[in-house]
Coordinates of C-alpha atoms in Angstrom, one line a residue:
M509 CA -11.9 -25.8 -16.6
G510 CA -8.7 -24.4 -16.3
L511 CA -6.7 -21.8 -18.8
V512 CA -3.5 -22.9 -19.5
I513 CA -0.4 -20.7 -19.0
A514 CA 2.6 -21.3 -21.5
F515 CA 5.4 -20.7 -19.9
D516 CA 9.4 -20.2 -21.8
E517 CA 11.3 -21.9 -18.5
K518 CA 12.1 -25.0 -17.4
S519 CA 9.2 -25.9 -14.7
G520 CA 8.7 -28.3 -12.3
D521 CA 10.9 -28.4 -8.9
S522 CA 13.9 -29.0 -10.5
G523 CA 15.0 -25.7 -10.7
L524 CA 14.9 -25.9 -6.6
E525 CA 17.6 -29.0 -6.7
R526 CA 20.2 -27.2 -6.2
L527 CA 19.2 -25.1 -3.2
V528 CA 17.6 -28.0 -1.8
A529 CA 21.0 -30.1 -2.3
L530 CA 23.5 -27.1 -0.7
V531 CA 21.2 -26.2 2.5
A532 CA 19.4 -30.4 3.2
Q533 CA 22.3 -30.8 6.1
D534 CA 20.7 -27.4 7.6
M535 CA 17.1 -28.1 6.8
N536 CA 17.6 -31.2 8.7
R537 CA 18.3 -30.0 11.9
V538 CA 15.3 -26.8 11.2
N539 CA 12.9 -30.0 10.5
Q540 CA 14.5 -31.2 14.1
T541 CA 13.9 -27.7 15.5
I542 CA 10.2 -27.5 14.3
L543 CA 9.5 -31.0 15.7
A544 CA 10.5 -29.8 18.7
R545 CA 9.4 -26.6 19.2
T546 CA 5.9 -27.9 18.4
G547 CA 5.4 -29.6 21.6
S548 CA 3.4 -28.9 24.4
D549 CA 1.4 -30.6 27.0
V550 CA -1.6 -29.3 25.1
A551 CA -2.1 -32.3 23.0
M552 CA -4.3 -30.4 20.3
I553 CA -1.6 -28.5 20.2
P554 CA 0.6 -30.1 18.4
E555 CA -1.7 -31.8 16.2
V556 CA -3.1 -29.0 14.8
A557 CA 0.6 -27.5 14.2
N558 CA 2.0 -31.0 12.4
H559 CA -1.3 -31.3 9.8
L560 CA -0.6 -28.2 8.5
I561 CA 3.8 -28.4 9.1
S562 CA 3.9 -31.9 7.7
S563 CA 1.6 -31.9 4.9
G564 CA 4.1 -30.8 2.5
G565 CA 4.8 -27.4 2.3
K566 CA 8.5 -26.5 0.0
R567 CA 10.0 -24.6 3.1
L568 CA 11.7 -22.3 0.8
R569 CA 11.1 -19.8 2.9
P570 CA 13.6 -21.5 5.8
M571 CA 15.4 -22.7 2.9
L572 CA 15.9 -19.0 1.8
V573 CA 17.3 -18.1 5.5
L574 CA 20.2 -20.8 5.3
A575 CA 21.3 -19.9 1.8
A576 CA 21.1 -16.0 2.5
A577 CA 23.0 -17.2 5.7
G578 CA 25.7 -19.7 3.3
L579 CA 25.8 -16.5 0.8
S580 CA 27.4 -14.2 2.8
G581 CA 30.2 -16.6 4.9
Y582 CA 27.9 -16.9 8.0
K583 CA 29.7 -19.6 10.2
G584 CA 27.1 -19.8 13.4
E585 CA 24.8 -21.7 14.8
G586 CA 21.6 -19.6 14.6
H587 CA 20.7 -19.7 11.0
V588 CA 19.2 -22.5 12.0
K589 CA 16.8 -21.2 15.0
L590 CA 16.1 -18.3 12.5
A591 CA 15.0 -20.9 9.8
A592 CA 12.3 -22.1 12.1
A593 CA 11.0 -19.2 13.1
V594 CA 10.4 -18.1 10.1
E595 CA 8.4 -21.1 8.9
F596 CA 6.8 -20.8 12.2
M597 CA 5.6 -17.4 11.3
H598 CA 4.5 -18.7 7.9
T599 CA 2.6 -21.4 9.8
A600 CA 0.7 -19.4 11.7
T601 CA -0.2 -17.1 8.6
L602 CA -1.7 -19.8 7.2
L603 CA -3.9 -21.0 10.1
H604 CA -5.1 -17.2 10.2
D605 CA -6.0 -17.0 6.7
D606 CA -7.8 -20.0 6.5
V607 CA -10.1 -19.1 9.2
V608 CA -10.4 -15.0 7.6
D609 CA -11.0 -16.8 4.0
E610 CA -13.6 -18.8 5.1
S611 CA -11.1 -21.8 3.1
D612 CA -11.5 -25.2 3.0
M613 CA -8.6 -26.5 1.3
R614 CA -4.8 -26.0 2.1
R615 CA -2.2 -28.0 -0.1
G616 CA -4.5 -30.5 -1.0
K617 CA -5.3 -31.5 2.3
L618 CA -8.9 -30.2 4.6
A619 CA -7.7 -27.0 6.3
A620 CA -7.2 -27.1 10.1
R621 CA -10.1 -25.6 10.8
M622 CA -12.6 -27.8 9.1
L623 CA -11.2 -30.1 11.8
W624 CA -10.4 -28.5 14.9
G625 CA -12.2 -25.2 14.4
N626 CA -11.9 -21.4 13.8
E627 CA -10.7 -20.8 17.4
A628 CA -8.4 -24.1 17.5
S629 CA -6.9 -22.6 14.8
V630 CA -6.4 -19.3 15.3
L631 CA -5.0 -19.8 18.8
V632 CA -2.6 -22.7 17.2
G633 CA -1.1 -19.8 15.5
D634 CA -0.8 -17.4 18.1
F635 CA 0.8 -20.1 19.7
L636 CA 3.8 -20.7 16.8
L637 CA 4.4 -16.9 16.7
G638 CA 5.2 -17.3 20.5
Q639 CA 7.9 -20.1 19.7
A640 CA 8.7 -18.2 17.0
F641 CA 9.9 -14.9 18.4
R642 CA 11.3 -17.6 21.8
M643 CA 13.7 -19.3 19.1
M644 CA 14.5 -15.7 18.0
V645 CA 15.5 -14.9 21.9
E646 CA 17.8 -17.6 21.6
V647 CA 19.7 -16.8 19.0
G648 CA 20.6 -13.4 20.5
S649 CA 21.0 -10.8 17.3
L650 CA 18.9 -8.1 18.2
A651 CA 18.9 -6.6 14.6
C652 CA 17.1 -10.3 13.6
L653 CA 14.7 -9.7 16.1
D654 CA 14.3 -6.5 14.9
V655 CA 13.8 -7.5 11.5
L656 CA 11.4 -11.0 12.0
S657 CA 9.1 -8.2 14.5
V658 CA 8.9 -5.4 12.0
A659 CA 8.1 -8.3 9.2
A660 CA 5.5 -9.7 11.8
T661 CA 3.9 -6.7 11.8
V662 CA 3.6 -5.9 8.4
I663 CA 2.5 -9.0 7.5
A664 CA -1.2 -8.5 10.5
E665 CA -1.1 -5.1 8.2
G666 CA -1.4 -6.3 4.9
E667 CA -4.0 -9.1 6.3
V668 CA -5.8 -6.1 7.1
M669 CA -5.4 -3.9 4.2
Q670 CA -6.6 -7.5 2.3
L671 CA -9.9 -7.4 4.3
S672 CA -10.8 -3.5 3.5
A673 CA -10.3 -4.5 0.1
A674 CA -11.5 -7.6 0.0
K675 CA -14.7 -8.3 -2.7
D676 CA -13.4 -4.6 -4.1
T677 CA -13.2 -4.5 -8.0
Q678 CA -12.3 -0.8 -8.0
T679 CA -9.2 -1.7 -6.2
T680 CA -6.5 -0.7 -8.5
E681 CA -2.8 -2.8 -9.4
D682 CA -1.2 -0.3 -7.1
A683 CA -3.2 -0.9 -4.4
Y684 CA -3.5 -4.3 -4.6
L685 CA 0.6 -4.8 -5.0
A686 CA 0.7 -2.9 -1.8
V687 CA -1.3 -5.9 -0.3
I688 CA 1.1 -8.6 -1.5
R689 CA 4.2 -6.9 -1.2
A690 CA 2.9 -6.4 2.8
K691 CA 1.0 -10.3 2.8
T692 CA 3.7 -12.6 1.2
A693 CA 6.8 -10.9 -0.1
E694 CA 7.0 -9.3 3.4
L695 CA 8.2 -12.9 4.6
F696 CA 10.1 -13.5 1.9
A697 CA 12.3 -10.2 2.5
A698 CA 12.6 -10.8 5.9
A699 CA 13.5 -14.7 5.7
A700 CA 16.0 -13.6 3.1
E701 CA 17.5 -10.3 4.8
I702 CA 18.1 -12.0 8.4
G703 CA 20.7 -14.5 7.0
P704 CA 23.4 -11.3 6.2
T705 CA 22.2 -10.0 9.1
V706 CA 22.7 -12.7 11.4
A707 CA 26.6 -12.6 9.6
E708 CA 27.1 -9.5 10.0
R709 CA 27.6 -8.2 6.8
P710 CA 27.9 -4.5 5.2
K711 CA 24.5 -2.8 5.0
A712 CA 24.8 -2.8 1.6
E713 CA 24.8 -7.5 1.2
I714 CA 21.9 -6.9 3.4
E715 CA 19.6 -4.3 1.5
A716 CA 20.4 -6.5 -1.7
C717 CA 19.5 -9.6 0.1
R718 CA 16.3 -8.0 1.0
A719 CA 15.5 -6.7 -2.1
Y720 CA 16.2 -10.4 -3.7
G721 CA 13.4 -11.7 -1.1
M722 CA 10.9 -8.8 -1.6
N723 CA 11.0 -9.5 -5.4
L724 CA 10.7 -12.9 -5.1
G725 CA 8.2 -12.8 -2.7
V726 CA 6.2 -11.0 -5.3
A727 CA 6.5 -12.7 -8.1
F728 CA 5.8 -15.9 -6.4
Q729 CA 2.1 -14.3 -5.8
L730 CA 1.6 -13.1 -8.7
I731 CA 2.2 -17.0 -10.1
D732 CA 0.1 -18.3 -7.5
D733 CA -2.5 -15.8 -8.8
A734 CA -2.5 -16.6 -12.0
L735 CA -2.2 -20.6 -11.2
D736 CA -5.5 -19.9 -9.3
Y737 CA -6.9 -20.2 -12.5
G738 CA -4.9 -21.4 -14.9
G739 CA -3.6 -24.0 -12.9
Q740 CA -4.7 -27.8 -11.9
A741 CA -6.0 -28.8 -8.6
A742 CA -3.7 -31.5 -7.9
K743 CA -0.5 -29.7 -8.0
L744 CA -2.1 -26.6 -6.2
G745 CA -2.6 -28.1 -3.2
K746 CA -6.2 -26.4 -3.5
N747 CA -9.1 -26.6 -6.5
V748 CA -8.9 -24.0 -9.3
G749 CA -10.9 -21.2 -9.0
D750 CA -11.1 -20.6 -5.2
D751 CA -10.3 -17.0 -5.8
F752 CA -12.9 -16.4 -7.9
R753 CA -15.8 -18.4 -5.2
E754 CA -14.5 -16.9 -2.0
G755 CA -14.5 -13.4 -3.6
K756 CA -10.9 -12.6 -3.9
I757 CA -9.4 -9.2 -6.2
T758 CA -6.2 -10.6 -6.9
L759 CA -4.3 -9.5 -10.5
P760 CA -6.0 -11.4 -12.9
V761 CA -9.3 -9.9 -12.0
V762 CA -7.8 -6.4 -11.0
L763 CA -6.4 -6.5 -15.0
S764 CA -10.1 -8.5 -16.4
F765 CA -12.1 -5.5 -14.8
R766 CA -9.9 -2.6 -15.8
R767 CA -10.0 -3.5 -19.4
G768 CA -14.3 -4.5 -19.7
S769 CA -16.8 -3.3 -21.0
E770 CA -19.5 -1.2 -18.8
S771 CA -21.0 -5.2 -18.9
E772 CA -18.2 -7.2 -18.1
R773 CA -17.6 -5.3 -15.6
A774 CA -21.4 -6.0 -14.0
F775 CA -20.7 -9.5 -14.3
W776 CA -17.4 -9.0 -12.0
K777 CA -19.5 -6.9 -9.2
R778 CA -22.4 -9.4 -9.3
A779 CA -20.0 -12.6 -8.8
L780 CA -17.2 -10.8 -6.3
E781 CA -19.1 -8.0 -5.0
Q782 CA -22.9 -9.2 -4.6
G783 CA -20.9 -12.7 -3.8
Q784 CA -23.6 -14.4 -6.6
I785 CA -22.3 -16.6 -8.2
A786 CA -23.9 -18.4 -11.1
E787 CA -23.3 -22.2 -13.0
G788 CA -21.0 -21.4 -15.9
D789 CA -19.8 -18.5 -13.7
L790 CA -15.9 -19.8 -14.1
E791 CA -15.8 -20.6 -17.1
H792 CA -17.0 -16.8 -18.0
A793 CA -14.5 -15.3 -16.0
L794 CA -12.1 -17.5 -17.6
A795 CA -12.6 -16.2 -20.8
L796 CA -13.1 -13.0 -20.1
M797 CA -9.3 -13.0 -18.6
K798 CA -8.5 -14.5 -22.1
K799 CA -9.8 -12.0 -24.2
H800 CA -8.0 -9.3 -21.8
R801 CA -4.9 -11.0 -21.8
A802 CA -4.6 -11.1 -18.0
L803 CA -3.5 -14.1 -16.8
E804 CA -0.4 -13.1 -19.4
D805 CA 0.3 -10.4 -18.1
T806 CA 0.0 -10.8 -14.8
V807 CA 2.6 -13.8 -15.1
E808 CA 4.7 -10.8 -17.4
R809 CA 4.7 -8.8 -14.5
A810 CA 6.2 -11.8 -12.8
R811 CA 8.2 -12.1 -14.7
H812 CA 9.7 -8.2 -14.3
Y813 CA 9.6 -9.2 -10.3
G814 CA 11.6 -12.1 -10.8
A815 CA 14.2 -9.7 -12.9
M816 CA 14.6 -7.5 -10.7
A817 CA 15.3 -9.8 -8.1
R818 CA 18.0 -11.3 -9.9
D819 CA 19.9 -8.1 -10.6
A820 CA 19.6 -7.5 -7.0
L821 CA 22.7 -10.2 -6.4
G822 CA 24.7 -8.5 -8.7
I823 CA 26.8 -7.2 -6.4
F824 CA 27.6 -10.7 -4.6
S825 CA 30.1 -12.8 -6.1
D826 CA 29.6 -16.1 -7.8
S827 CA 29.3 -19.6 -6.0
P828 CA 26.7 -22.0 -5.2
W829 CA 24.9 -20.5 -3.1
K830 CA 24.1 -17.3 -5.2
K831 CA 23.6 -19.6 -8.5
A832 CA 20.8 -21.4 -6.0
L833 CA 19.4 -18.2 -5.2
L834 CA 19.0 -17.4 -8.9
D835 CA 17.3 -20.6 -9.2
A836 CA 14.9 -20.1 -6.9
V837 CA 13.9 -17.3 -8.4
D838 CA 12.8 -19.6 -12.2
F839 CA 11.6 -21.8 -10.3
C840 CA 9.2 -19.8 -8.3
I841 CA 8.3 -17.5 -12.3
A842 CA 8.1 -21.4 -14.2
R843 CA 6.5 -23.6 -11.2
A844 CA 4.3 -26.4 -13.0
H845 CA 0.6 -25.7 -13.6

């Protein structure tokens, strides 16, 4: 059962068409770099890495690197390796996430851990992080290395924050937003920031791109949170309600819990804190979310962060690159469900 969310903006992949077209040539080089850097004499490494890398992700984060470099007028070659490094960082976090969350599915396929085991997933993730940092060093920009190494640290902190808040229905909205800023939005922010950084643009432009990426990342995650309860499995690449079954505290749960009666809060505690999920509990959770407008308000908050992402680019002159980055905001907010 899914609760369909009404979106005002256009939906589907159409919002990314301009961005995809602008970065197409560079993305071909990024994909070639990714394939080359997953090579190893240890056969399991390319098997595990390519299982996830080839599973149809949109490559949004590396596209942000390329687009921000284009927006900044960068003329060098370093942005290609930096984009590949960002994708490797993202892939590594997915491999690690699935182990921590005990997830069975990823992008509509069995998670790597289900095929090769938890140990292999963690170790191949570590390999990809190592390759990412090798590419950063090869680019030779100490400033970019600083941005991405800080991001790697913050993402790990976000993972631990989420672990300590797991199944805690007392989590506040501010605490939850702090987790997703670190765990998800930090890599979006770093991806957008390293374009003007490698181009050696002024501090104001670097900070503007970082703010764009950070707010886009928060919006992206909040829409994901809503879609887990209001989407369709085929388009999510996982089952509707996986967050509920895994006991994850996301914003729709935080809002429903805060706005609920004592008996409703007791339901959330039983299902999420104690893991006692019975037949029909997902449907009951959806009904409570509908009653308290939790999904609609989660989407509304995502729109707010999307608006801040758009405003952050206000200092840049109009260009195809700027338009493509603004389109990416619309896409993230209006993803099909």
